[in-house]
Amino acid sequence: LDSGVGPGARLAAAVYRASARVHRGAAPGVRRQLLALDAARYGDRDLSARISAVPVEGEPAARWGVDWATGSDVDARFRCAFTGHTGEVGAVATAVVDGRPIAVTGSGDKPVRVWDLTTGKQVGEPLTGHTRGVRAVATAVVDGRPIAVTGSGDKPVRVWDLTTGKQVGKPLTGHTRGVRAVATGVVDGRPIAVTGSEDKTVRVWDLTTGKQVGKPLTGHTDYVSTVATGVMDGRSVAVTGSWDKTVRVWDLTTREQVGKPLTGHTSWVWAVATGVVDGRPVAVTGSGNKSVRVWDLATGQQVGKPLTGHTREVGAVATGVVDGRPVAVTGSEDGTVRVWDLTTGKQVGEPLTGHTDYVSTVATGVVDGRPVAVTGSGDKSVRVWDVATGQQVGEPLTGHTSSVLAVATAVVDGRPIAVTGSGDKTVLVWNLTNGKQVGEPLTGHDGEVRAVATGVVDGRPIAATGSEDEKGMVWDLTTREQVGEPLTGHTREVGAVATGVVDGRPVAVTGSGDKSVRMWDLDADSQPVDRVFAQAGKVRAVAVADIGGRQVLLVAVGRWLRLTDPATGRLTGPRLSGHTRPVTTVATAVTDGRPIAVTGSDDGTVRVWDLSTYRQTGPALTFPAPVKAVAVTPHNTHLTVAFGNDIATLSPH
């Protein structure tokens, strides 16, 4: 795969790698489907269609095609994966050795590795010597030789000759706790290294002699987590960031702090880089408070407003020049990389599309005549997607302060809306036309809201919600008031809710971790219909379907979907089996006049069932991560699946 030449070959290699752990041992038909999915995740729909069209001996033509998919878990810029480290890679630097570009990486597995960036191959044996994980790497040139300087939790700093792969001299000792940051520079014509440590000090080392230069630089009151070097007014300086939330500038000639600490971050400073904007030296810092800040090193003042957009900690910053303009590149635990124009303070282009944490729920609806998918995620946001194009509609809907765990759609006063439940214990209603929250949050639950369903009672749209507080609630979506008393009786969390019509009466159905399903008459002040159905295990999903004029409850218990008669609580047919791990989600629809159910599972598959025959229709669809939600568009033309951090829409051929 590494030998591929040109963008097409590199893309094909990246697509193959994306889910190789899943498809390597799979049958050819499954491999075809997964490769088509990953081609769409990398943004190449034509390649996805071509893969789906490939004939496979002994297999029918692909029944489903991938229309589009988000790529939160993959990045088309990462064409080649360097594998070898067995721990988290937390440090990287680049250099040139014998005219060839290389990368030097440090990991929690202790060895330092060197990679040829042209071939993607490891250069020589790993550099061993550190006894704990390597957290910091920098490169420099000493006496004409390229070297790497590494810092570790084992306290000593080590210097490596990148030509020979040998350690240079003895370890640089002095820090009394782990080293978290390393940078290199030049002071008075001599190459130096600057290190920051958990002992709260900054130390400067002469790389020619291997000796510490002067006394430690002190002032930070917590771990020194990041360091960069630069030039200000012709003087070499170091810029350090700390868990004490400050940034400090040090004159490396006098070893004195320059001015006062740079304050503004409200959480620890994880990353720093230096650059030049309009002829003035600046530092760019990333923090645990999700923001990026730019500082004028001459005045010690912040330049403009913080650069905001990341939704989690910013742990990596680099600077450069693009088309003659200074830029900063930032990486975050939200899974995105963003580029910023340092002259204007604006983000350049779009970040990687998609949710930045697991997608927990999906529903479908119609906005302005177009089918949409509405997704909720652990990143606390709700996003709306055009099912036909895969484009996000508007900005993310933000308001929840914890993970979005459930979503359903409805129409209120002619407007399409979404109803979402969250770990913050609230229910929010959203106008899908303008992307605005409707009214105040619906409050009353005392635990995470894990399930939401919508329906109609007496011509009025309602929502039914289930929570870890062991109760359900019903809400009038027109007035946004609670209807009746809470639905109580379960003794564990209510993680599944559905609405429907049974015997001509609107009902809500709740499923719980207490191994029971309860049915509630919504025409009778939300009192139970005197029907409590015991199950064989925890109920993860419920739905109501019409099979030949009979109402049937679909109950996901363990690896099976159980069809239950709502009048007697007895099974009305065989358990639908095939999944190898718990069924997490179920959706229903009518296709060609036949009722179907679609199930998703932690085993990473989606299965479609003909409820008239109790048989699976076609092979299972395989995904590279557990499936947490499925939804079918109102016209049954598309299937939307949430897996991992991504969603995909498929349509039958």
mmCIF file of N, CA and C in Angstrom, residues 422-528:
data_model
loop_
_atom_site.group_PDB
_atom_site.id
_atom_site.type_symbol
_atom_site.label_atom_id
_atom_site.label_comp_id
_atom_site.label_asym_id
_atom_site.label_seq_id
_atom_site.Cartn_x
_atom_site.Cartn_y
_atom_site.Cartn_z
ATOM 1 N N SER A 422 -31.006 14.850 26.529
ATOM 2 C CA SER A 422 -29.578 14.971 26.788
ATOM 3 C C SER A 422 -29.201 14.471 28.173
ATOM 4 N N GLY A 423 -27.894 14.268 28.328
ATOM 5 C CA GLY A 423 -27.355 13.954 29.641
ATOM 6 C C GLY A 423 -27.501 15.081 30.633
ATOM 7 N N ASP A 424 -27.862 16.293 30.155
ATOM 8 C CA ASP A 424 -28.059 17.417 31.069
ATOM 9 C C ASP A 424 -29.460 17.426 31.693
ATOM 10 N N LYS A 425 -30.253 16.340 31.434
ATOM 11 C CA LYS A 425 -31.571 16.105 32.047
ATOM 12 C C LYS A 425 -32.683 16.935 31.411
ATOM 13 N N THR A 426 -32.374 17.681 30.351
ATOM 14 C CA THR A 426 -33.394 18.525 29.728
ATOM 15 C C THR A 426 -33.815 17.970 28.378
ATOM 16 N N VAL A 427 -34.977 18.461 27.928
ATOM 17 C CA VAL A 427 -35.491 18.205 26.584
ATOM 18 C C VAL A 427 -35.570 19.553 25.876
ATOM 19 N N LEU A 428 -35.004 19.642 24.675
ATOM 20 C CA LEU A 428 -35.043 20.885 23.906
ATOM 21 C C LEU A 428 -35.826 20.662 22.616
ATOM 22 N N VAL A 429 -36.509 21.698 22.175
ATOM 23 C CA VAL A 429 -37.271 21.678 20.928
ATOM 24 C C VAL A 429 -36.618 22.666 19.966
ATOM 25 N N TRP A 430 -36.410 22.245 18.705
ATOM 26 C CA TRP A 430 -35.697 23.058 17.711
ATOM 27 C C TRP A 430 -36.554 23.266 16.476
ATOM 28 N N ASN A 431 -36.562 24.478 15.964
ATOM 29 C CA ASN A 431 -37.191 24.786 14.690
ATOM 30 C C ASN A 431 -36.188 24.433 13.590
ATOM 31 N N LEU A 432 -36.482 23.405 12.789
ATOM 32 C CA LEU A 432 -35.522 22.954 11.789
ATOM 33 C C LEU A 432 -35.450 23.878 10.580
ATOM 34 N N THR A 433 -36.387 24.797 10.451
ATOM 35 C CA THR A 433 -36.335 25.737 9.330
ATOM 36 C C THR A 433 -35.297 26.821 9.568
ATOM 37 N N ASN A 434 -35.245 27.362 10.789
ATOM 38 C CA ASN A 434 -34.291 28.441 11.061
ATOM 39 C C ASN A 434 -33.157 28.035 12.003
ATOM 40 N N GLY A 435 -33.211 26.794 12.523
ATOM 41 C CA GLY A 435 -32.131 26.333 13.387
ATOM 42 C C GLY A 435 -32.153 26.931 14.778
ATOM 43 N N LYS A 436 -33.281 27.497 15.187
ATOM 44 C CA LYS A 436 -33.373 28.148 16.492
ATOM 45 C C LYS A 436 -34.076 27.238 17.502
ATOM 46 N N GLN A 437 -33.690 27.398 18.768
ATOM 47 C CA GLN A 437 -34.371 26.691 19.841
ATOM 48 C C GLN A 437 -35.741 27.309 20.054
ATOM 49 N N VAL A 438 -36.746 26.472 20.267
ATOM 50 C CA VAL A 438 -38.116 26.938 20.481
ATOM 51 C C VAL A 438 -38.393 26.956 21.983
ATOM 52 N N GLY A 439 -38.548 28.142 22.526
ATOM 53 C CA GLY A 439 -38.903 28.256 23.928
ATOM 54 C C GLY A 439 -37.815 27.795 24.877
ATOM 55 N N GLU A 440 -38.192 27.645 26.127
ATOM 56 C CA GLU A 440 -37.268 27.226 27.175
ATOM 57 C C GLU A 440 -37.147 25.702 27.204
ATOM 58 N N PRO A 441 -36.081 25.180 27.803
ATOM 59 C CA PRO A 441 -35.944 23.725 27.931
ATOM 60 C C PRO A 441 -37.128 23.132 28.697
ATOM 61 N N LEU A 442 -37.488 21.896 28.337
ATOM 62 C CA LEU A 442 -38.529 21.172 29.052
ATOM 63 C C LEU A 442 -37.855 20.418 30.190
ATOM 64 N N THR A 443 -38.177 20.784 31.408
ATOM 65 C CA THR A 443 -37.502 20.214 32.576
ATOM 66 C C THR A 443 -38.483 19.435 33.443
ATOM 67 N N GLY A 444 -37.964 18.470 34.147
ATOM 68 C CA GLY A 444 -38.794 17.639 35.015
ATOM 69 C C GLY A 444 -38.130 16.308 35.296
ATOM 70 N N HIS A 445 -37.308 15.864 34.344
ATOM 71 C CA HIS A 445 -36.563 14.627 34.583
ATOM 72 C C HIS A 445 -35.442 14.889 35.584
ATOM 73 N N ASP A 446 -35.138 13.876 36.375
ATOM 74 C CA ASP A 446 -34.079 13.977 37.378
ATOM 75 C C ASP A 446 -32.835 13.187 36.978
ATOM 76 N N GLY A 447 -32.794 12.723 35.744
ATOM 77 C CA GLY A 447 -31.645 11.985 35.244
ATOM 78 C C GLY A 447 -31.493 12.210 33.751
ATOM 79 N N GLU A 448 -30.477 11.590 33.165
ATOM 80 C CA GLU A 448 -30.244 11.707 31.724
ATOM 81 C C GLU A 448 -31.499 11.326 30.944
ATOM 82 N N VAL A 449 -31.815 12.125 29.917
ATOM 83 C CA VAL A 449 -32.945 11.802 29.039
ATOM 84 C C VAL A 449 -32.393 10.956 27.898
ATOM 85 N N ARG A 450 -32.729 9.665 27.920
ATOM 86 C CA ARG A 450 -32.105 8.712 27.009
ATOM 87 C C ARG A 450 -32.976 8.322 25.826
ATOM 88 N N ALA A 451 -34.254 8.687 25.830
ATOM 89 C CA ALA A 451 -35.144 8.259 24.749
ATOM 90 C C ALA A 451 -36.185 9.334 24.483
ATOM 91 N N VAL A 452 -36.492 9.535 23.206
ATOM 92 C CA VAL A 452 -37.514 10.495 22.782
ATOM 93 C C VAL A 452 -38.291 9.887 21.621
ATOM 94 N N ALA A 453 -39.614 10.042 21.654
ATOM 95 C CA ALA A 453 -40.462 9.673 20.527
ATOM 96 C C ALA A 453 -41.543 10.729 20.389
ATOM 97 N N THR A 454 -42.043 10.912 19.177
ATOM 98 C CA THR A 454 -43.106 11.892 18.948
ATOM 99 C C THR A 454 -44.344 11.183 18.408
ATOM 100 N N GLY A 455 -45.498 11.831 18.576
ATOM 101 C CA GLY A 455 -46.754 11.275 18.088
ATOM 102 C C GLY A 455 -47.831 12.347 18.079
ATOM 103 N N VAL A 456 -49.073 11.923 17.883
ATOM 104 C CA VAL A 456 -50.204 12.853 17.849
ATOM 105 C C VAL A 456 -51.315 12.297 18.723
ATOM 106 N N VAL A 457 -51.854 13.135 19.615
ATOM 107 C CA VAL A 457 -52.977 12.776 20.479
ATOM 108 C C VAL A 457 -54.038 13.856 20.343
ATOM 109 N N ASP A 458 -55.254 13.447 19.936
ATOM 110 C CA ASP A 458 -56.351 14.409 19.759
ATOM 111 C C ASP A 458 -55.939 15.549 18.842
ATOM 112 N N GLY A 459 -55.190 15.226 17.808
ATOM 113 C CA GLY A 459 -54.781 16.228 16.828
ATOM 114 C C GLY A 459 -53.640 17.115 17.266
ATOM 115 N N ARG A 460 -53.087 16.878 18.454
ATOM 116 C CA ARG A 460 -52.008 17.718 18.954
ATOM 117 C C ARG A 460 -50.703 16.918 18.984
ATOM 118 N N PRO A 461 -49.622 17.531 18.508
ATOM 119 C CA PRO A 461 -48.338 16.814 18.518
ATOM 120 C C PRO A 461 -47.790 16.711 19.933
ATOM 121 N N ILE A 462 -47.289 15.529 20.271
ATOM 122 C CA ILE A 462 -46.723 15.301 21.602
ATOM 123 C C ILE A 462 -45.355 14.645 21.465
ATOM 124 N N ALA A 463 -44.594 14.708 22.554
ATOM 125 C CA ALA A 463 -43.345 13.968 22.667
ATOM 126 C C ALA A 463 -43.398 13.143 23.934
ATOM 127 N N ALA A 464 -42.892 11.925 23.861
ATOM 128 C CA ALA A 464 -42.751 11.075 25.040
ATOM 129 C C ALA A 464 -41.265 10.865 25.284
ATOM 130 N N THR A 465 -40.833 10.993 26.522
ATOM 131 C CA THR A 465 -39.416 10.892 26.850
ATOM 132 C C THR A 465 -39.190 9.872 27.956
ATOM 133 N N GLY A 466 -38.020 9.231 27.928
ATOM 134 C CA GLY A 466 -37.630 8.287 28.957
ATOM 135 C C GLY A 466 -36.285 8.667 29.527
ATOM 136 N N SER A 467 -36.073 8.363 30.804
ATOM 137 C CA SER A 467 -34.890 8.863 31.494
ATOM 138 C C SER A 467 -34.314 7.805 32.426
ATOM 139 N N GLU A 468 -33.065 8.048 32.823
ATOM 140 C CA GLU A 468 -32.450 7.169 33.818
ATOM 141 C C GLU A 468 -33.099 7.344 35.189
ATOM 142 N N ASP A 469 -33.994 8.327 35.346
ATOM 143 C CA ASP A 469 -34.691 8.505 36.628
ATOM 144 C C ASP A 469 -35.857 7.523 36.795
ATOM 145 N N GLU A 470 -35.950 6.536 35.863
ATOM 146 C CA GLU A 470 -36.905 5.424 35.939
ATOM 147 C C GLU A 470 -38.324 5.814 35.536
ATOM 148 N N LYS A 471 -38.489 6.996 34.942
ATOM 149 C CA LYS A 471 -39.844 7.400 34.576
ATOM 150 C C LYS A 471 -39.876 7.940 33.150
ATOM 151 N N GLY A 472 -41.101 7.937 32.605
ATOM 152 C CA GLY A 472 -41.355 8.580 31.330
ATOM 153 C C GLY A 472 -42.171 9.839 31.548
ATOM 154 N N MET A 473 -42.153 10.721 30.545
ATOM 155 C CA MET A 473 -42.962 11.936 30.611
ATOM 156 C C MET A 473 -43.527 12.219 29.226
ATOM 157 N N VAL A 474 -44.668 12.884 29.201
ATOM 158 C CA VAL A 474 -45.330 13.251 27.950
ATOM 159 C C VAL A 474 -45.452 14.766 27.906
ATOM 160 N N TRP A 475 -45.165 15.344 26.711
ATOM 161 C CA TRP A 475 -45.135 16.795 26.567
ATOM 162 C C TRP A 475 -46.011 17.219 25.386
ATOM 163 N N ASP A 476 -46.784 18.284 25.563
ATOM 164 C CA ASP A 476 -47.534 18.908 24.477
ATOM 165 C C ASP A 476 -46.571 19.824 23.727
ATOM 166 N N LEU A 477 -46.272 19.506 22.460
ATOM 167 C CA LEU A 477 -45.268 20.270 21.719
ATOM 168 C C LEU A 477 -45.783 21.627 21.249
ATOM 169 N N THR A 478 -47.085 21.838 21.305
ATOM 170 C CA THR A 478 -47.619 23.155 20.949
ATOM 171 C C THR A 478 -47.450 24.129 22.108
ATOM 172 N N THR A 479 -47.807 23.677 23.296
ATOM 173 C CA THR A 479 -47.696 24.558 24.467
ATOM 174 C C THR A 479 -46.382 24.352 25.218
ATOM 175 N N ARG A 480 -45.683 23.236 24.921
ATOM 176 C CA ARG A 480 -44.447 22.853 25.606
ATOM 177 C C ARG A 480 -44.687 22.662 27.109
ATOM 178 N N GLU A 481 -45.881 22.149 27.432
ATOM 179 C CA GLU A 481 -46.232 21.834 28.807
ATOM 180 C C GLU A 481 -46.274 20.319 28.996
ATOM 181 N N GLN A 482 -46.035 19.880 30.224
ATOM 182 C CA GLN A 482 -46.132 18.470 30.538
ATOM 183 C C GLN A 482 -47.597 18.051 30.502
ATOM 184 N N VAL A 483 -47.850 16.856 29.967
ATOM 185 C CA VAL A 483 -49.209 16.321 29.889
ATOM 186 C C VAL A 483 -49.361 15.248 30.958
ATOM 187 N N GLY A 484 -50.269 15.455 31.872
ATOM 188 C CA GLY A 484 -50.525 14.456 32.893
ATOM 189 C C GLY A 484 -49.362 14.269 33.852
ATOM 190 N N GLU A 485 -49.427 13.181 34.588
ATOM 191 C CA GLU A 485 -48.396 12.856 35.559
ATOM 192 C C GLU A 485 -47.295 12.039 34.894
ATOM 193 N N PRO A 486 -46.117 12.015 35.504
ATOM 194 C CA PRO A 486 -45.052 11.179 34.956
ATOM 195 C C PRO A 486 -45.482 9.714 34.885
ATOM 196 N N LEU A 487 -44.897 8.978 33.936
ATOM 197 C CA LEU A 487 -45.188 7.565 33.749
ATOM 198 C C LEU A 487 -44.254 6.781 34.664
ATOM 199 N N THR A 488 -44.775 6.320 35.766
ATOM 200 C CA THR A 488 -43.933 5.660 36.772
ATOM 201 C C THR A 488 -44.316 4.196 36.912
ATOM 202 N N GLY A 489 -43.356 3.411 37.357
ATOM 203 C CA GLY A 489 -43.584 1.982 37.539
ATOM 204 C C GLY A 489 -42.336 1.183 37.250
ATOM 205 N N HIS A 490 -41.513 1.662 36.315
ATOM 206 C CA HIS A 490 -40.245 0.991 36.051
ATOM 207 C C HIS A 490 -39.327 1.141 37.261
ATOM 208 N N THR A 491 -38.460 0.159 37.451
ATOM 209 C CA THR A 491 -37.531 0.197 38.582
ATOM 210 C C THR A 491 -36.080 0.379 38.139
ATOM 211 N N ARG A 492 -35.873 0.557 36.858
ATOM 212 C CA ARG A 492 -34.555 0.892 36.315
ATOM 213 C C ARG A 492 -34.752 1.973 35.259
ATOM 214 N N GLU A 493 -33.648 2.411 34.647
ATOM 215 C CA GLU A 493 -33.728 3.486 33.663
ATOM 216 C C GLU A 493 -34.662 3.144 32.505
ATOM 217 N N VAL A 494 -35.348 4.166 31.989
ATOM 218 C CA VAL A 494 -36.194 4.018 30.800
ATOM 219 C C VAL A 494 -35.347 4.465 29.609
ATOM 220 N N GLY A 495 -34.848 3.497 28.860
ATOM 221 C CA GLY A 495 -33.938 3.807 27.761
ATOM 222 C C GLY A 495 -34.549 3.651 26.395
ATOM 223 N N ALA A 496 -35.841 3.309 26.321
ATOM 224 C CA ALA A 496 -36.499 3.107 25.029
ATOM 225 C C ALA A 496 -37.928 3.623 25.112
ATOM 226 N N VAL A 497 -38.335 4.373 24.098
ATOM 227 C CA VAL A 497 -39.695 4.925 24.039
ATOM 228 C C VAL A 497 -40.177 4.865 22.594
ATOM 229 N N ALA A 498 -41.458 4.533 22.424
ATOM 230 C CA ALA A 498 -42.091 4.596 21.103
ATOM 231 C C ALA A 498 -43.527 5.047 21.287
ATOM 232 N N THR A 499 -44.105 5.572 20.229
ATOM 233 C CA THR A 499 -45.530 5.913 20.237
ATOM 234 C C THR A 499 -46.212 5.185 19.085
ATOM 235 N N GLY A 500 -47.530 5.018 19.202
ATOM 236 C CA GLY A 500 -48.286 4.360 18.146
ATOM 237 C C GLY A 500 -49.756 4.339 18.478
ATOM 238 N N VAL A 501 -50.503 3.548 17.722
ATOM 239 C CA VAL A 501 -51.945 3.405 17.938
ATOM 240 C C VAL A 501 -52.239 1.924 18.087
ATOM 241 N N VAL A 502 -52.846 1.558 19.201
ATOM 242 C CA VAL A 502 -53.216 0.172 19.479
ATOM 243 C C VAL A 502 -54.698 0.140 19.818
ATOM 244 N N ASP A 503 -55.435 -0.688 19.089
ATOM 245 C CA ASP A 503 -56.895 -0.784 19.295
ATOM 246 C C ASP A 503 -57.545 0.589 19.163
ATOM 247 N N GLY A 504 -57.027 1.398 18.252
ATOM 248 C CA GLY A 504 -57.616 2.698 17.987
ATOM 249 C C GLY A 504 -57.274 3.772 18.990
ATOM 250 N N ARG A 505 -56.429 3.475 19.961
ATOM 251 C CA ARG A 505 -56.094 4.441 20.999
ATOM 252 C C ARG A 505 -54.604 4.761 20.921
ATOM 253 N N PRO A 506 -54.250 6.066 21.050
ATOM 254 C CA PRO A 506 -52.829 6.429 21.033
ATOM 255 C C PRO A 506 -52.134 5.931 22.296
ATOM 256 N N VAL A 507 -50.964 5.349 22.132
ATOM 257 C CA VAL A 507 -50.241 4.802 23.277
ATOM 258 C C VAL A 507 -48.781 5.225 23.212
ATOM 259 N N ALA A 508 -48.156 5.176 24.379
ATOM 260 C CA ALA A 508 -46.706 5.254 24.477
ATOM 261 C C ALA A 508 -46.221 3.915 25.006
ATOM 262 N N VAL A 509 -45.081 3.471 24.498
ATOM 263 C CA VAL A 509 -44.496 2.208 24.931
ATOM 264 C C VAL A 509 -43.113 2.515 25.489
ATOM 265 N N THR A 510 -42.831 2.030 26.692
ATOM 266 C CA THR A 510 -41.537 2.284 27.311
ATOM 267 C C THR A 510 -40.837 0.966 27.618
ATOM 268 N N GLY A 511 -39.539 0.951 27.385
ATOM 269 C CA GLY A 511 -38.729 -0.209 27.698
ATOM 270 C C GLY A 511 -37.642 0.180 28.673
ATOM 271 N N SER A 512 -37.255 -0.758 29.541
ATOM 272 C CA SER A 512 -36.388 -0.395 30.652
ATOM 273 C C SER A 512 -35.323 -1.458 30.913
ATOM 274 N N GLY A 513 -34.330 -1.018 31.681
ATOM 275 C CA GLY A 513 -33.321 -1.943 32.161
ATOM 276 C C GLY A 513 -33.851 -2.921 33.177
ATOM 277 N N ASP A 514 -35.102 -2.739 33.623
ATOM 278 C CA ASP A 514 -35.689 -3.677 34.586
ATOM 279 C C ASP A 514 -36.306 -4.895 33.901
ATOM 280 N N LYS A 515 -36.033 -5.051 32.579
ATOM 281 C CA LYS A 515 -36.475 -6.203 31.786
ATOM 282 C C LYS A 515 -37.978 -6.203 31.541
ATOM 283 N N SER A 516 -38.563 -5.012 31.500
ATOM 284 C CA SER A 516 -39.997 -4.953 31.219
ATOM 285 C C SER A 516 -40.304 -3.916 30.153
ATOM 286 N N VAL A 517 -41.464 -4.128 29.509
ATOM 287 C CA VAL A 517 -42.050 -3.151 28.586
ATOM 288 C C VAL A 517 -43.411 -2.772 29.157
ATOM 289 N N ARG A 518 -43.692 -1.478 29.198
ATOM 290 C CA ARG A 518 -44.992 -1.006 29.670
ATOM 291 C C ARG A 518 -45.661 -0.198 28.564
ATOM 292 N N MET A 519 -46.997 -0.282 28.531
ATOM 293 C CA MET A 519 -47.765 0.456 27.536
ATOM 294 C C MET A 519 -48.719 1.393 28.266
ATOM 295 N N TRP A 520 -48.787 2.659 27.782
ATOM 296 C CA TRP A 520 -49.538 3.705 28.458
ATOM 297 C C TRP A 520 -50.577 4.288 27.508
ATOM 298 N N ASP A 521 -51.813 4.445 27.982
ATOM 299 C CA ASP A 521 -52.896 5.010 27.179
ATOM 300 C C ASP A 521 -52.809 6.533 27.263
ATOM 301 N N LEU A 522 -52.482 7.172 26.151
ATOM 302 C CA LEU A 522 -52.313 8.629 26.153
ATOM 303 C C LEU A 522 -53.639 9.371 26.075
ATOM 304 N N ASP A 523 -54.749 8.625 25.933
ATOM 305 C CA ASP A 523 -56.069 9.256 25.964
ATOM 306 C C ASP A 523 -56.650 9.246 27.369
ATOM 307 N N ALA A 524 -55.961 8.646 28.314
ATOM 308 C CA ALA A 524 -56.541 8.470 29.652
ATOM 309 C C ALA A 524 -55.605 9.018 30.714
ATOM 310 N N ASP A 525 -55.218 10.273 30.531
ATOM 311 C CA ASP A 525 -54.360 10.952 31.501
ATOM 312 C C ASP A 525 -53.085 10.162 31.785
ATOM 313 N N SER A 526 -52.591 9.510 30.732
ATOM 314 C CA SER A 526 -51.306 8.815 30.811
ATOM 315 C C SER A 526 -51.276 7.741 31.883
ATOM 316 N N GLN A 527 -52.395 7.033 32.073
ATOM 317 C CA GLN A 527 -52.421 5.905 32.994
ATOM 318 C C GLN A 527 -52.025 4.623 32.250
ATOM 319 N N PRO A 528 -51.432 3.665 32.943
ATOM 320 C CA PRO A 528 -51.052 2.426 32.269
ATOM 321 C C PRO A 528 -52.264 1.712 31.686
#
